[in-house]
């Protein structure tokens, strides 16, 4: 895949790793969630700090979801401060998404997980490369990607990194 061909999925993944779990069946051996929700005020200061982006929604969450988030908070407090900040930003981005944006994010993650392992690895590497680019280079790449037709974007999917893609087909005027 060329870098430009990876951009649609890269952008989807950029905001898609919210540390949000879907309600689902707990894994075997998992303890049951509390019967009643825990009010925000009952959380200790460290938990409130880590879960701050959820403050406005906390009291409306199901007890099961609260329990999952508290379990994650136990792990998050062991992380370095910069990693904790990154997690808070991800949660805040997720909370700011519309239901349609969240569903699109979930679908993109499902698509990503259905990819063959080698393709997921290449995509992850390309994403990491993109994240480490200087901002001006990322912006230039984004402008280039936005200027391409869908066909040009998809064309790169058939060519692994480092192999030249054939020239794009000439654009046909509308009606031809």
mmCIF file of C-alpha atoms in Angstrom:
data_model
loop_
_atom_site.group_PDB
_atom_site.id
_atom_site.type_symbol
_atom_site.label_atom_id
_atom_site.label_comp_id
_atom_site.label_asym_id
_atom_site.label_seq_id
_atom_site.Cartn_x
_atom_site.Cartn_y
_atom_site.Cartn_z
ATOM 1 C CA UNK A 1 0.000 0.000 0.000
ATOM 2 C CA UNK A 2 1.207 3.457 -0.697
ATOM 3 C CA UNK A 3 1.132 6.048 2.025
ATOM 4 C CA UNK A 4 -1.593 7.988 0.268
ATOM 5 C CA UNK A 5 -3.772 4.921 -0.090
ATOM 6 C CA UNK A 6 -3.490 4.295 3.625
ATOM 7 C CA UNK A 7 -4.670 7.744 4.620
ATOM 8 C CA UNK A 8 -8.415 7.025 4.782
ATOM 9 C CA UNK A 9 -7.882 4.176 7.212
ATOM 10 C CA UNK A 10 -5.142 6.061 9.042
ATOM 11 C CA UNK A 11 -7.479 8.955 9.665
ATOM 12 C CA UNK A 12 -10.141 6.608 10.844
ATOM 13 C CA UNK A 13 -7.701 4.960 13.233
ATOM 14 C CA UNK A 14 -6.321 8.247 14.507
ATOM 15 C CA UNK A 15 -9.395 8.918 16.536
ATOM 16 C CA UNK A 16 -10.581 5.432 16.795
ATOM 17 C CA UNK A 17 -8.809 3.933 19.584
ATOM 18 C CA UNK A 18 -11.063 5.285 22.217
ATOM 19 C CA UNK A 19 -10.729 3.495 25.448
ATOM 20 C CA UNK A 20 -14.397 2.825 25.319
ATOM 21 C CA UNK A 21 -15.784 -0.643 25.592
ATOM 22 C CA UNK A 22 -19.007 -1.863 24.155
ATOM 23 C CA UNK A 23 -21.511 -3.345 26.531
ATOM 24 C CA UNK A 24 -21.172 -7.048 26.114
ATOM 25 C CA UNK A 25 -20.928 -10.279 27.945
ATOM 26 C CA UNK A 26 -18.181 -10.219 30.575
ATOM 27 C CA UNK A 27 -15.376 -12.722 30.060
ATOM 28 C CA UNK A 28 -15.558 -15.976 31.993
ATOM 29 C CA UNK A 29 -14.382 -15.537 35.548
ATOM 30 C CA UNK A 30 -15.085 -11.803 35.552
ATOM 31 C CA UNK A 31 -16.754 -10.525 38.661
ATOM 32 C CA UNK A 32 -20.263 -9.209 38.305
ATOM 33 C CA UNK A 33 -20.778 -5.460 38.101
ATOM 34 C CA UNK A 34 -22.248 -3.581 41.034
ATOM 35 C CA UNK A 35 -26.045 -3.573 41.230
ATOM 36 C CA UNK A 36 -26.288 0.225 41.397
ATOM 37 C CA UNK A 37 -24.320 2.965 39.673
ATOM 38 C CA UNK A 38 -21.658 4.806 41.633
ATOM 39 C CA UNK A 39 -22.162 8.567 41.730
ATOM 40 C CA UNK A 40 -19.268 10.712 40.510
ATOM 41 C CA UNK A 41 -18.823 12.154 44.007
ATOM 42 C CA UNK A 42 -18.040 8.688 45.392
ATOM 43 C CA UNK A 43 -14.892 8.352 43.235
ATOM 44 C CA UNK A 44 -11.564 9.156 44.849
ATOM 45 C CA UNK A 45 -9.579 12.149 43.505
ATOM 46 C CA UNK A 46 -7.220 9.974 41.439
ATOM 47 C CA UNK A 47 -10.130 8.203 39.760
ATOM 48 C CA UNK A 48 -11.820 11.545 39.098
ATOM 49 C CA UNK A 49 -8.623 12.894 37.558
ATOM 50 C CA UNK A 50 -8.238 9.957 35.173
ATOM 51 C CA UNK A 51 -11.928 9.783 34.323
ATOM 52 C CA UNK A 52 -12.474 13.569 34.136
ATOM 53 C CA UNK A 53 -13.657 13.529 30.483
ATOM 54 C CA UNK A 54 -16.493 11.238 31.570
ATOM 55 C CA UNK A 55 -17.654 13.452 34.414
ATOM 56 C CA UNK A 56 -20.691 14.822 32.598
ATOM 57 C CA UNK A 57 -21.820 11.323 31.586
ATOM 58 C CA UNK A 58 -20.643 9.275 34.568
ATOM 59 C CA UNK A 59 -23.876 9.256 36.575
ATOM 60 C CA UNK A 60 -25.822 8.166 33.473
ATOM 61 C CA UNK A 61 -23.547 5.185 32.722
ATOM 62 C CA UNK A 62 -24.652 1.665 33.487
ATOM 63 C CA UNK A 63 -23.054 0.078 36.564
ATOM 64 C CA UNK A 64 -21.330 -2.422 34.260
ATOM 65 C CA UNK A 65 -19.727 0.339 32.163
ATOM 66 C CA UNK A 66 -18.717 2.251 35.310
ATOM 67 C CA UNK A 67 -17.075 -0.890 36.688
ATOM 68 C CA UNK A 68 -15.115 -1.386 33.435
ATOM 69 C CA UNK A 69 -13.963 2.208 33.405
ATOM 70 C CA UNK A 70 -12.891 2.020 37.060
ATOM 71 C CA UNK A 71 -10.911 -1.128 36.313
ATOM 72 C CA UNK A 72 -9.161 0.672 33.467
ATOM 73 C CA UNK A 73 -8.528 3.655 35.724
ATOM 74 C CA UNK A 74 -6.618 1.347 38.080
ATOM 75 C CA UNK A 75 -4.257 0.548 35.217
ATOM 76 C CA UNK A 76 -4.100 4.092 33.854
ATOM 77 C CA UNK A 77 -2.788 5.551 37.112
ATOM 78 C CA UNK A 78 0.273 3.322 36.756
ATOM 79 C CA UNK A 79 1.069 4.865 33.361
ATOM 80 C CA UNK A 80 3.402 7.812 32.824
ATOM 81 C CA UNK A 81 1.695 11.244 32.902
ATOM 82 C CA UNK A 82 2.045 11.806 29.140
ATOM 83 C CA UNK A 83 0.320 8.493 28.382
ATOM 84 C CA UNK A 84 -2.478 9.328 30.845
ATOM 85 C CA UNK A 85 -2.990 12.676 29.112
ATOM 86 C CA UNK A 86 -3.202 10.933 25.755
ATOM 87 C CA UNK A 87 -5.873 8.609 27.136
ATOM 88 C CA UNK A 88 -7.874 11.536 28.549
ATOM 89 C CA UNK A 89 -7.739 13.243 25.164
ATOM 90 C CA UNK A 90 -8.963 10.099 23.431
ATOM 91 C CA UNK A 91 -11.859 9.753 25.838
ATOM 92 C CA UNK A 92 -12.755 13.407 25.378
ATOM 93 C CA UNK A 93 -12.670 13.017 21.572
ATOM 94 C CA UNK A 94 -14.910 9.963 21.810
ATOM 95 C CA UNK A 95 -17.366 11.777 24.048
ATOM 96 C CA UNK A 96 -17.481 14.701 21.597
ATOM 97 C CA UNK A 97 -18.374 12.442 18.653
ATOM 98 C CA UNK A 98 -21.905 12.218 17.342
ATOM 99 C CA UNK A 99 -23.585 8.789 17.408
ATOM 100 C CA UNK A 100 -23.025 8.535 13.648
ATOM 101 C CA UNK A 101 -19.311 9.329 14.028
ATOM 102 C CA UNK A 102 -18.998 6.723 16.781
ATOM 103 C CA UNK A 103 -20.675 4.103 14.632
ATOM 104 C CA UNK A 104 -18.376 4.957 11.713
ATOM 105 C CA UNK A 105 -15.394 4.647 14.073
ATOM 106 C CA UNK A 106 -16.585 1.254 15.298
ATOM 107 C CA UNK A 107 -17.112 0.055 11.722
ATOM 108 C CA UNK A 108 -13.616 1.208 10.729
ATOM 109 C CA UNK A 109 -12.153 -0.686 13.670
ATOM 110 C CA UNK A 110 -14.104 -3.811 12.657
ATOM 111 C CA UNK A 111 -12.723 -3.433 9.124
ATOM 112 C CA UNK A 112 -9.213 -3.021 10.476
ATOM 113 C CA UNK A 113 -9.492 -6.165 12.603
ATOM 114 C CA UNK A 114 -10.766 -8.166 9.613
ATOM 115 C CA UNK A 115 -7.629 -7.340 7.604
ATOM 116 C CA UNK A 116 -4.969 -10.043 7.296
ATOM 117 C CA UNK A 117 -2.296 -9.701 10.016
ATOM 118 C CA UNK A 118 0.410 -8.605 7.550
ATOM 119 C CA UNK A 119 -1.808 -5.874 6.130
ATOM 120 C CA UNK A 120 -2.730 -4.696 9.664
ATOM 121 C CA UNK A 121 0.965 -4.575 10.503
ATOM 122 C CA UNK A 122 1.777 -2.512 7.406
ATOM 123 C CA UNK A 123 -1.106 -0.186 8.114
ATOM 124 C CA UNK A 124 -0.007 0.265 11.704
ATOM 125 C CA UNK A 125 3.553 1.008 10.586
ATOM 126 C CA UNK A 126 2.296 3.549 8.058
ATOM 127 C CA UNK A 127 0.141 5.143 10.757
ATOM 128 C CA UNK A 128 3.150 5.408 13.057
ATOM 129 C CA UNK A 129 5.199 6.938 10.248
ATOM 130 C CA UNK A 130 2.451 9.459 9.563
ATOM 131 C CA UNK A 131 2.227 10.387 13.259
ATOM 132 C CA UNK A 132 5.960 11.051 13.415
ATOM 133 C CA UNK A 133 6.041 13.270 10.336
ATOM 134 C CA UNK A 134 6.540 16.995 10.846
ATOM 135 C CA UNK A 135 3.171 18.813 10.792
ATOM 136 C CA UNK A 136 3.909 20.561 7.493
ATOM 137 C CA UNK A 137 4.728 17.246 5.812
ATOM 138 C CA UNK A 138 1.520 15.663 7.183
ATOM 139 C CA UNK A 139 -0.497 18.611 5.907
ATOM 140 C CA UNK A 140 1.134 18.368 2.480
ATOM 141 C CA UNK A 141 0.333 14.649 2.336
ATOM 142 C CA UNK A 142 -3.255 15.351 3.375
ATOM 143 C CA UNK A 143 -3.666 17.983 0.655
ATOM 144 C CA UNK A 144 -2.276 15.571 -1.909
ATOM 145 C CA UNK A 145 -4.604 12.800 -0.734
ATOM 146 C CA UNK A 146 -7.635 15.117 -0.807
ATOM 147 C CA UNK A 147 -6.825 16.128 -4.393
ATOM 148 C CA UNK A 148 -6.946 12.520 -5.596
ATOM 149 C CA UNK A 149 -9.966 10.805 -7.083
ATOM 150 C CA UNK A 150 -11.383 7.763 -5.338
ATOM 151 C CA UNK A 151 -9.859 5.617 -8.089
ATOM 152 C CA UNK A 152 -6.413 7.087 -7.459
ATOM 153 C CA UNK A 153 -6.749 6.510 -3.737
ATOM 154 C CA UNK A 154 -7.868 2.920 -4.205
ATOM 155 C CA UNK A 155 -5.187 2.224 -6.799
ATOM 156 C CA UNK A 156 -2.522 2.433 -4.128
ATOM 157 C CA UNK A 157 -4.156 -0.362 -2.153
ATOM 158 C CA UNK A 158 -2.980 -2.906 -4.738
ATOM 159 C CA UNK A 159 0.674 -1.895 -4.483
ATOM 160 C CA UNK A 160 2.804 -2.641 -1.427
ATOM 161 C CA UNK A 161 5.005 0.140 -0.054
ATOM 162 C CA UNK A 162 8.135 0.712 -2.080
ATOM 163 C CA UNK A 163 6.708 -0.556 -5.366
ATOM 164 C CA UNK A 164 5.739 2.008 -7.973
ATOM 165 C CA UNK A 165 2.079 2.248 -8.817
ATOM 166 C CA UNK A 166 1.119 2.509 -12.449
ATOM 167 C CA UNK A 167 0.201 6.006 -13.580
ATOM 168 C CA UNK A 168 -3.381 6.961 -12.778
ATOM 169 C CA UNK A 169 -5.910 6.765 -15.585
ATOM 170 C CA UNK A 170 -6.615 10.108 -17.222
ATOM 171 C CA UNK A 171 -9.654 11.909 -15.865
ATOM 172 C CA UNK A 172 -12.589 11.741 -18.217
ATOM 173 C CA UNK A 173 -14.816 14.785 -18.563
ATOM 174 C CA UNK A 174 -18.332 14.246 -17.189
ATOM 175 C CA UNK A 175 -20.644 12.478 -19.612
ATOM 176 C CA UNK A 176 -17.960 10.373 -21.361
#
